[in-house]
PDB file of N, CA and C in Angstrom:
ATOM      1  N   UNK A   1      50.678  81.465 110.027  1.00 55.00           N
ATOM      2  CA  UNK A   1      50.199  81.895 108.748  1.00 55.00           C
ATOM      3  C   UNK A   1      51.405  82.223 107.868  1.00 55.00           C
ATOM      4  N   UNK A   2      51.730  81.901 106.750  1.00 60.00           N
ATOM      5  CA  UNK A   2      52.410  81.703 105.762  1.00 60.00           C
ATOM      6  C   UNK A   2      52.052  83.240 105.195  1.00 60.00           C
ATOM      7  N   UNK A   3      53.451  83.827 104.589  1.00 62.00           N
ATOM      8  CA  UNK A   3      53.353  85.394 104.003  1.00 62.00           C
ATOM      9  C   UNK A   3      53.917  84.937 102.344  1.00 62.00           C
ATOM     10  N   UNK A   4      53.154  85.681 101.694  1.00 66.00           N
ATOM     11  CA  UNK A   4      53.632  85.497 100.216  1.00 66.00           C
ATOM     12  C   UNK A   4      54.533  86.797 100.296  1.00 66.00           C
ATOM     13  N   UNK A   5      55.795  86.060  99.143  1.00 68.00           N
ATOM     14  CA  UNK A   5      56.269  87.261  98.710  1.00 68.00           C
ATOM     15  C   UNK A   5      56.261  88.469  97.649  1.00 68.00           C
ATOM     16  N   UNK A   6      56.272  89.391  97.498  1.00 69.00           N
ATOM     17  CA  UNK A   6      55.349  90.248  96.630  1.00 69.00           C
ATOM     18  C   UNK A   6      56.148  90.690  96.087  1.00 69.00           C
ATOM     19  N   UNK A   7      56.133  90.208  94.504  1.00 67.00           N
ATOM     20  CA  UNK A   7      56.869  90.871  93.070  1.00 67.00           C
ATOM     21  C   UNK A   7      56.327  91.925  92.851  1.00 67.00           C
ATOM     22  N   UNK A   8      56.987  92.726  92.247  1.00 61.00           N
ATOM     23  CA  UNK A   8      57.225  94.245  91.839  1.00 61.00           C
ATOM     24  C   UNK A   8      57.406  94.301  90.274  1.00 61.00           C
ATOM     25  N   UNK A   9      56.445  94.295  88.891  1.00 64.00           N
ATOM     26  CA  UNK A   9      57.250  94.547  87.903  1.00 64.00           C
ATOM     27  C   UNK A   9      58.276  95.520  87.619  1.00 64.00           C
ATOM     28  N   UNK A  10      59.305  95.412  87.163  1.00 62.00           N
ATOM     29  CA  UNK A  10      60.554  96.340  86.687  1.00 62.00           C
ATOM     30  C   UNK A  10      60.340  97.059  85.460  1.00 62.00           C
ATOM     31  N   UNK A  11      59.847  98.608  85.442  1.00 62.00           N
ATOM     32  CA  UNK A  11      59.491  98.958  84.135  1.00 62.00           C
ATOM     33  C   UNK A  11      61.260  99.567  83.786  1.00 62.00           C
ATOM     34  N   UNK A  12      61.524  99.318  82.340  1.00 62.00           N
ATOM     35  CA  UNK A  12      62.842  99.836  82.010  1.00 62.00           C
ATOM     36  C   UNK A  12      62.535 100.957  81.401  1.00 62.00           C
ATOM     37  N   UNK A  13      63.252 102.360  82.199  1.00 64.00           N
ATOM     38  CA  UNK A  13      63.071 103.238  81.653  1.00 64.00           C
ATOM     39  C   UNK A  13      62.067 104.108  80.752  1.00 64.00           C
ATOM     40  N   UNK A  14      60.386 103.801  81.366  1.00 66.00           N
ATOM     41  CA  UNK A  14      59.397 103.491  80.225  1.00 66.00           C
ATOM     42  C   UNK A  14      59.130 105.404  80.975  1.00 66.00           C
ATOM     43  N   UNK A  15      59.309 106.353  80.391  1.00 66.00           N
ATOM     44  CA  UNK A  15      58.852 107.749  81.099  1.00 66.00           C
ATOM     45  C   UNK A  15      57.876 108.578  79.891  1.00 66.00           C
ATOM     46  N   UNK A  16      56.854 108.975  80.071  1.00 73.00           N
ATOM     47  CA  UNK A  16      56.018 109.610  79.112  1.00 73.00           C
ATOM     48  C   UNK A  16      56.894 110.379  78.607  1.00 73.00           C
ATOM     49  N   UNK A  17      56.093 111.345  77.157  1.00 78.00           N
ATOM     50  CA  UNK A  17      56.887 112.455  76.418  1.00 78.00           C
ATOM     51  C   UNK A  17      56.737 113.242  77.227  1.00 78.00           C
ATOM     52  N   UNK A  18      55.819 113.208  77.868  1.00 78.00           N
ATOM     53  CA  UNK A  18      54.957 114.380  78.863  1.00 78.00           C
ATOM     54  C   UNK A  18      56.506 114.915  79.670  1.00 78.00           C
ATOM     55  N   UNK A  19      57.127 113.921  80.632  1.00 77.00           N
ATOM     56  CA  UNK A  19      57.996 114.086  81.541  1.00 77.00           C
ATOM     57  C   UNK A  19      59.088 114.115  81.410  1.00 77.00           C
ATOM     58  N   UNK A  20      59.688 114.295  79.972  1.00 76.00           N
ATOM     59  CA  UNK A  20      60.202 114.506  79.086  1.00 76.00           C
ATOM     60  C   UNK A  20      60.361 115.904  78.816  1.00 76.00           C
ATOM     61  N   UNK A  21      59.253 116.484  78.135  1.00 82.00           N
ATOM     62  CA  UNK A  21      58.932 117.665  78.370  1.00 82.00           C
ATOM     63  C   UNK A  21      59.198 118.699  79.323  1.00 82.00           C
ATOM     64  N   UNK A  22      58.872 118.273  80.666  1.00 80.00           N
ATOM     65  CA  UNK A  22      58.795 119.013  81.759  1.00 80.00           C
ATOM     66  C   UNK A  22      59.703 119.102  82.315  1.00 80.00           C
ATOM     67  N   UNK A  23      60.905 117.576  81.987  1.00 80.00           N
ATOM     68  CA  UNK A  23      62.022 118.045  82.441  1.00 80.00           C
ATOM     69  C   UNK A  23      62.961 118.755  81.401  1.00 80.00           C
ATOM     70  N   UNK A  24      62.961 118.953  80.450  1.00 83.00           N
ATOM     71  CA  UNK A  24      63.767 120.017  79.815  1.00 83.00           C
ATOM     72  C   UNK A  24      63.816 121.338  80.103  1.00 83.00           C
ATOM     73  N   UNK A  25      62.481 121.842  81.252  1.00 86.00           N
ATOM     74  CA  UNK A  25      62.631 123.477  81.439  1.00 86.00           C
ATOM     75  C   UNK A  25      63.549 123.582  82.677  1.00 86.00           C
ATOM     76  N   UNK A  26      63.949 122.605  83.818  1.00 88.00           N
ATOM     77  CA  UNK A  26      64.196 122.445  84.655  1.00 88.00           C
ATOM     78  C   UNK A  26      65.851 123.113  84.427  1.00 88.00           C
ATOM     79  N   UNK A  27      65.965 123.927  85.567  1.00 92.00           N
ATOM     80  CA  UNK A  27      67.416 124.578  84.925  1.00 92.00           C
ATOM     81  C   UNK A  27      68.900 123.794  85.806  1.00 92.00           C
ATOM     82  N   UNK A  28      69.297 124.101  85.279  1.00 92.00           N
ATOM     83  CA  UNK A  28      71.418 123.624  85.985  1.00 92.00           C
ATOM     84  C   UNK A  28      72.383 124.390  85.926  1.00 92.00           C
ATOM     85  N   UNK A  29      73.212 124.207  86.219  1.00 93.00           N
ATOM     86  CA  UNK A  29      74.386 124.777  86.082  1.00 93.00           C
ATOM     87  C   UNK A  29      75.577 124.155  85.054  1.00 93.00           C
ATOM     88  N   UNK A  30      75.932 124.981  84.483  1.00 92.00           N
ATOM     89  CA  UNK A  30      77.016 124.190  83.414  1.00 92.00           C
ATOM     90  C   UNK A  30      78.300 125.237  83.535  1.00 92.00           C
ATOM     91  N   UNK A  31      79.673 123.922  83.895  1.00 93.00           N
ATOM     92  CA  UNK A  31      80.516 124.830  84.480  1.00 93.00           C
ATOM     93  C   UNK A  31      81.962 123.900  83.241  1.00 93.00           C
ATOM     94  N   UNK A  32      83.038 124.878  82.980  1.00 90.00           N
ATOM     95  CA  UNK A  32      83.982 124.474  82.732  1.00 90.00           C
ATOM     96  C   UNK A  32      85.228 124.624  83.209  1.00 90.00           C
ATOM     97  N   UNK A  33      85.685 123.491  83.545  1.00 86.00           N
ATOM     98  CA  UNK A  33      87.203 123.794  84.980  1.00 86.00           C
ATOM     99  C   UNK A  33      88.657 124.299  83.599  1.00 86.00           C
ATOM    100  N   UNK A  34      89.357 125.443  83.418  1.00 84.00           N
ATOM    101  CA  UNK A  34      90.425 125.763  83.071  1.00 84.00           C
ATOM    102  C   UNK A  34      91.327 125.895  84.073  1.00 84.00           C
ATOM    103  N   UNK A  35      92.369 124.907  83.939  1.00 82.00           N
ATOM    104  CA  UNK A  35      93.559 125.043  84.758  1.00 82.00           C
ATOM    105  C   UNK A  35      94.535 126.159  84.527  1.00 82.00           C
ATOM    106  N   UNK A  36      94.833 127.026  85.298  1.00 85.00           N
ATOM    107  CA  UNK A  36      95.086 128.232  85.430  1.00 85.00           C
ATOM    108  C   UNK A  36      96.589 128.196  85.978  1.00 85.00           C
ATOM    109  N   UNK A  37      97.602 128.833  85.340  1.00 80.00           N
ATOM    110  CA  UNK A  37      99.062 128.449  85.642  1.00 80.00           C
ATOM    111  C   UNK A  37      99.314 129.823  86.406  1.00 80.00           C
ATOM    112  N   UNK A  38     100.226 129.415  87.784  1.00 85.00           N
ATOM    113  CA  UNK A  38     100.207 130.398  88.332  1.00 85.00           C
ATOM    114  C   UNK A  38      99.339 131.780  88.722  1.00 85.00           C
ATOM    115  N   UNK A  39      97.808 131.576  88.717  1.00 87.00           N
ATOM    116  CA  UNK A  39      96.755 132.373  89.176  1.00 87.00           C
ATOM    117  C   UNK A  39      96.450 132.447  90.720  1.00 87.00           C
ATOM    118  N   UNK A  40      96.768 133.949  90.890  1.00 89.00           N
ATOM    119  CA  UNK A  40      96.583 134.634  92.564  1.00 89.00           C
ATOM    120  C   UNK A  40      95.003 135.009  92.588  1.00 89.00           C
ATOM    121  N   UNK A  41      95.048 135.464  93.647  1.00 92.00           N
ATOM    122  CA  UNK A  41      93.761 136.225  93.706  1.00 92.00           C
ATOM    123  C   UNK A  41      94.282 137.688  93.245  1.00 92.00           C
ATOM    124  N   UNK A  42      95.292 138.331  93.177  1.00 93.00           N
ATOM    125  CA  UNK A  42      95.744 139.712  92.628  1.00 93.00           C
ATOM    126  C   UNK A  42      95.262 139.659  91.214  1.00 93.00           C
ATOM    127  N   UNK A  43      95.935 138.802  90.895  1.00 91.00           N
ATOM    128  CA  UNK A  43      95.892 138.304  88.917  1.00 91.00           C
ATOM    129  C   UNK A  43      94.069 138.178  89.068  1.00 91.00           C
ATOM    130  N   UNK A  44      93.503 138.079  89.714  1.00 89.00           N
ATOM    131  CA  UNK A  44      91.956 137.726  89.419  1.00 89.00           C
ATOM    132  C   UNK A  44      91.405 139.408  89.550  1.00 89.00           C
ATOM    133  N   UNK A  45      91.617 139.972  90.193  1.00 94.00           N
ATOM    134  CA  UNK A  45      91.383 141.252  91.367  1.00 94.00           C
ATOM    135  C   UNK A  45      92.152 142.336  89.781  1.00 94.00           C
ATOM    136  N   UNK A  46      92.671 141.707  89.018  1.00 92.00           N
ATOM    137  CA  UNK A  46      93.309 142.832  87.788  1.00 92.00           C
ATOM    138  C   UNK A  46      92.861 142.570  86.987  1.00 92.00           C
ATOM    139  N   UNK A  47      92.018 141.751  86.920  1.00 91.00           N
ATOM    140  CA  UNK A  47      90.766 141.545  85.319  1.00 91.00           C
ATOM    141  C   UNK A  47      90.755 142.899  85.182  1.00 91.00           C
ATOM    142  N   UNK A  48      90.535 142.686  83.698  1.00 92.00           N
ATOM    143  CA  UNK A  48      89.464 143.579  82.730  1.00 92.00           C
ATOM    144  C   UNK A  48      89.408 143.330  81.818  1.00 92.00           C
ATOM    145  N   UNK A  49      88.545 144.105  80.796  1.00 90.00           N
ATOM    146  CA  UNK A  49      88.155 143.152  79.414  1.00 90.00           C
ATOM    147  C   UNK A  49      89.268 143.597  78.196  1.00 90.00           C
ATOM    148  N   UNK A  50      89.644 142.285  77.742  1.00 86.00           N
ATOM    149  CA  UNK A  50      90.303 142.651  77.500  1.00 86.00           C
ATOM    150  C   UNK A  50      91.774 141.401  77.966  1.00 86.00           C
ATOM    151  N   UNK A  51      91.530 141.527  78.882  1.00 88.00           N
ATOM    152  CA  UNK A  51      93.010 140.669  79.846  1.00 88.00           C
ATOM    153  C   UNK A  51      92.958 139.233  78.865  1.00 88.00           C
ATOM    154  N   UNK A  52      94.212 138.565  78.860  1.00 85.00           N
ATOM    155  CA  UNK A  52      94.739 137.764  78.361  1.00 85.00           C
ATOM    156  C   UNK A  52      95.210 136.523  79.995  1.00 85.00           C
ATOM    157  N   UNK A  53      94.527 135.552  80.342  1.00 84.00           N
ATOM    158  CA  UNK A  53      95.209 134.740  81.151  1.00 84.00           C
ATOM    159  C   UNK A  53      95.826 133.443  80.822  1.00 84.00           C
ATOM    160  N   UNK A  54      97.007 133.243  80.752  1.00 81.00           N
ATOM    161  CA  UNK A  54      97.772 131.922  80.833  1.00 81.00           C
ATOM    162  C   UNK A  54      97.227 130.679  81.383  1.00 81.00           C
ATOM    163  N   UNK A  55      96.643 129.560  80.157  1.00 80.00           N
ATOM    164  CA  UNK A  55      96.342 128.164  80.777  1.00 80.00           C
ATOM    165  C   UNK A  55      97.021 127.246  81.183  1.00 80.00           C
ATOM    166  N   UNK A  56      97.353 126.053  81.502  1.00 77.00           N
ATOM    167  CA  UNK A  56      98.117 125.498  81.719  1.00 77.00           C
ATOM    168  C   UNK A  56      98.213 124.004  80.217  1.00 77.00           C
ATOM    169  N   UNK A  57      96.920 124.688  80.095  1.00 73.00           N
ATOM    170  CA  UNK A  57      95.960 123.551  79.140  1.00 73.00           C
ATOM    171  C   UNK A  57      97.032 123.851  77.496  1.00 73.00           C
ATOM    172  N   UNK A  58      96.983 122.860  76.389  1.00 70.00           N
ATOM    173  CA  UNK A  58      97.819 122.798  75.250  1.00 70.00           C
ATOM    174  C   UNK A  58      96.493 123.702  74.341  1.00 70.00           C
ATOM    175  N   UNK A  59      96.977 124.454  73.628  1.00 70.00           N
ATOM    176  CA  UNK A  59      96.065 124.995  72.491  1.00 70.00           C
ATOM    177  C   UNK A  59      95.268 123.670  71.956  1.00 70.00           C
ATOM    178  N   UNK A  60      93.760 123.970  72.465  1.00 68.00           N
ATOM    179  CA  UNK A  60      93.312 122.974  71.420  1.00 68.00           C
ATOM    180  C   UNK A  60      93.100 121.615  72.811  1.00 68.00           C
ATOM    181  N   UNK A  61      93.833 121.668  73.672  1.00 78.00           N
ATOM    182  CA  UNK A  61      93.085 120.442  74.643  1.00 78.00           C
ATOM    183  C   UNK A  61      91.854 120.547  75.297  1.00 78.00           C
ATOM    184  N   UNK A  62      91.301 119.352  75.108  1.00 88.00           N
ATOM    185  CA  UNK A  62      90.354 119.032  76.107  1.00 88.00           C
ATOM    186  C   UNK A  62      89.875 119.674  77.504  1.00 88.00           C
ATOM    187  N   UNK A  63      89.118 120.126  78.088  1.00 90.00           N
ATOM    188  CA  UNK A  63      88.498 120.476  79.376  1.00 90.00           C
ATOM    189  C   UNK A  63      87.493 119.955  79.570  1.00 90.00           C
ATOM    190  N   UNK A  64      87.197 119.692  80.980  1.00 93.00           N
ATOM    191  CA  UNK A  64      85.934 118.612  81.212  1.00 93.00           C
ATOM    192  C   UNK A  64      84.935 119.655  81.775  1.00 93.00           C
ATOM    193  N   UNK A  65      83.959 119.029  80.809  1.00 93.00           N
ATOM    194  CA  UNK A  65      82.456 120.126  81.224  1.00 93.00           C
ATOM    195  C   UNK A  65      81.541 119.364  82.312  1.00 93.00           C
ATOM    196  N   UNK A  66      81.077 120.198  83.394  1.00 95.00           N
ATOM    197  CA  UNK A  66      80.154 119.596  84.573  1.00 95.00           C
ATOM    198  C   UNK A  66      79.026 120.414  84.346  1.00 95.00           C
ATOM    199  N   UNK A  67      77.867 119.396  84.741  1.00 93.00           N
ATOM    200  CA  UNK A  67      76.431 119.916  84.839  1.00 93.00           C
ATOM    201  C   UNK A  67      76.032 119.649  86.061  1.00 93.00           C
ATOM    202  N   UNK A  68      75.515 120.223  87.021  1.00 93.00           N
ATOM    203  CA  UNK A  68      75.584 120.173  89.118  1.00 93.00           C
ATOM    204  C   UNK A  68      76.206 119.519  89.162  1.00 93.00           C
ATOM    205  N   UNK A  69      77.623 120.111  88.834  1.00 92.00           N
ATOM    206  CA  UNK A  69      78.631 118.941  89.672  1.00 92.00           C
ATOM    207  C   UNK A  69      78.999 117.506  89.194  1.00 92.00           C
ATOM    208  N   UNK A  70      78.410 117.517  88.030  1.00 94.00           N
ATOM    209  CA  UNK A  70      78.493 116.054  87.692  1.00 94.00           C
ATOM    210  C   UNK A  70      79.295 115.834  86.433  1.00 94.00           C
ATOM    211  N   UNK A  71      80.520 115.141  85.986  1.00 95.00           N
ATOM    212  CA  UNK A  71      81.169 115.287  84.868  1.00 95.00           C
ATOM    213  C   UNK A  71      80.181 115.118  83.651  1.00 95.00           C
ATOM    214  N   UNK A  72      80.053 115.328  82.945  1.00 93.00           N
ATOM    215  CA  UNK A  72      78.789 115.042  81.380  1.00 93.00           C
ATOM    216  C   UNK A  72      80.214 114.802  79.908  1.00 93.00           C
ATOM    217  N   UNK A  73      81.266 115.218  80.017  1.00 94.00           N
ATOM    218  CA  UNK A  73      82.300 115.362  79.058  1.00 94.00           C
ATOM    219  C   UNK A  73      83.135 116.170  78.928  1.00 94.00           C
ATOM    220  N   UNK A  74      83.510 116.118  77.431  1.00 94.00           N
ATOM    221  CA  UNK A  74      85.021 116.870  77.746  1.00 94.00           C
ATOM    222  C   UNK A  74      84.929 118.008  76.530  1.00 94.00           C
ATOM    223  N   UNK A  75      85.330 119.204  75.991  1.00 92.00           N
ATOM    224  CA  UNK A  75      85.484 119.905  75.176  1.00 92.00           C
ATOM    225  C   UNK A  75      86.773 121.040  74.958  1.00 92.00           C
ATOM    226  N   UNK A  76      86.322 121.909  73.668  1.00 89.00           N
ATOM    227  CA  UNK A  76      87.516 122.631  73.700  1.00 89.00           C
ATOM    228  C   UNK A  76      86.858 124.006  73.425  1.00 89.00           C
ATOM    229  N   UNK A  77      87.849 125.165  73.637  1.00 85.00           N
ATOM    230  CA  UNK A  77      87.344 126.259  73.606  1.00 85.00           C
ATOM    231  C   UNK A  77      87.328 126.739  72.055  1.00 85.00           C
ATOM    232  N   UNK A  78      86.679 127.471  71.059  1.00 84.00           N
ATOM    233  CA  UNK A  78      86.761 128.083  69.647  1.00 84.00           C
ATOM    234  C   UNK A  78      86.242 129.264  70.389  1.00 84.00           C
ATOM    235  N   UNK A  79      86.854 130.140  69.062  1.00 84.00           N
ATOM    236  CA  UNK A  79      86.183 131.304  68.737  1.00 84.00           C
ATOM    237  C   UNK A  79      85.108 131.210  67.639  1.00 84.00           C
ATOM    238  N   UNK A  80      84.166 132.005  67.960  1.00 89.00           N
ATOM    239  CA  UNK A  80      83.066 131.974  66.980  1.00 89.00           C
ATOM    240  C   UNK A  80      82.830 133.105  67.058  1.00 89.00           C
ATOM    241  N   UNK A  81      83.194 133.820  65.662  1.00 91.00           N
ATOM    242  CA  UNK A  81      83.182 135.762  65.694  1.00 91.00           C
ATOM    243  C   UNK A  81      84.015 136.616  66.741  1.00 91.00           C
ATOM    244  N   UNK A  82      82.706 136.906  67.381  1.00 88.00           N
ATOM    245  CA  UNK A  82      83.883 137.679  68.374  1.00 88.00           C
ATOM    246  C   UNK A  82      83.257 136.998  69.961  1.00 88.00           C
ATOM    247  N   UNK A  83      82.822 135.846  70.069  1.00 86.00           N
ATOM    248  CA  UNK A  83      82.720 135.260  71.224  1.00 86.00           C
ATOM    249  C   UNK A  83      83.993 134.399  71.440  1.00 86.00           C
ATOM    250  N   UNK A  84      83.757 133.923  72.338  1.00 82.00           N
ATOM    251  CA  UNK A  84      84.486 132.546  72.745  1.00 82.00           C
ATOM    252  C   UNK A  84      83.298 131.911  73.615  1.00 82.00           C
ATOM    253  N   UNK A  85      83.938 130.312  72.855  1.00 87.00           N
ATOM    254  CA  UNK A  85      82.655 129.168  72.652  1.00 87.00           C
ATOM    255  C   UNK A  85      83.138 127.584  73.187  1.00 87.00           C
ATOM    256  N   UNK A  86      82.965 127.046  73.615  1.00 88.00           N
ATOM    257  CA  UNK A  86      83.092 125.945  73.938  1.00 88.00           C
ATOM    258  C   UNK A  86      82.337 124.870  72.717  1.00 88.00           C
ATOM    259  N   UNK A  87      83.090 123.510  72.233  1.00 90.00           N
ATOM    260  CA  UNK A  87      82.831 123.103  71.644  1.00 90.00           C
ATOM    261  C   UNK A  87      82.950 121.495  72.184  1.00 90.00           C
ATOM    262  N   UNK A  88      81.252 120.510  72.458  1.00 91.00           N
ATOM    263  CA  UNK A  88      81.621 119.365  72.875  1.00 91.00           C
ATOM    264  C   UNK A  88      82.102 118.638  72.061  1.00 91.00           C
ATOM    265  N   UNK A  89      83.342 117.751  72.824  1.00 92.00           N
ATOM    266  CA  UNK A  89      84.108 116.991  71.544  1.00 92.00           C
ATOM    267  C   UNK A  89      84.104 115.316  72.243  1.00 92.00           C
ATOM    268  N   UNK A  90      83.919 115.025  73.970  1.00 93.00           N
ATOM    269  CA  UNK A  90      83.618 113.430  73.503  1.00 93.00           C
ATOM    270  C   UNK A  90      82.649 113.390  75.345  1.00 93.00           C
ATOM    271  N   UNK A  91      81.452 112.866  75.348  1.00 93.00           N
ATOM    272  CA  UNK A  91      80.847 112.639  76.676  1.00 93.00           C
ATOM    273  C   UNK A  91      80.785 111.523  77.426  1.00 93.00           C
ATOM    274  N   UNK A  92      80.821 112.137  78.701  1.00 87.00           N
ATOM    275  CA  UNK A  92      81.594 110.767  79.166  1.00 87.00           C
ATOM    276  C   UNK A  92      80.631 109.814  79.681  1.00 87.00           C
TER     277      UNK A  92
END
């Protein structure tokens, strides 16, 4: 007996608004790596607010932002008032 082979249509990317929706409440983690020049665990262990730490990074360069672990792009740090803010500048 002879077996047919069985096509599968390929939907491209076709996902309701619905699931859409549902995945926007879904939460992550969003992390930014600063390269840290000469940082101990002492120098970490002497925080306080207030402390000033040395980057290795140029005023104004790039840092790559991860969402679980996963690169998403690159940004830079601003001040905005009296926060400090990350600002996306190109995704990768």
């Amino acid at each position: 007996m002879a077996s047919l082979p069985i096509t599968v249509p390929i939907r491209k990317n076709e996902f309701s608004e619905e699931l859409w929706t549902e995945a926007a409440l879904l939460p992550c983690a969003l992390s930014v790596d600063v390269p840290l020049k000469d940082f101990t665990v002492r120098d970490l262990l002497r925080l306080e607010a207030g402390s000033i730490v040395e980057s290795k990074n140029a005023n104004g360069a790039d840092l790559p932002i991860f969402v679980n672990s996963r690169l998403i792009g690159w940004a830079e740090f601003e001040v905005v008032g009296q926060r400090l803010a990350i600002r996306l500048t190109e995704l990768a």
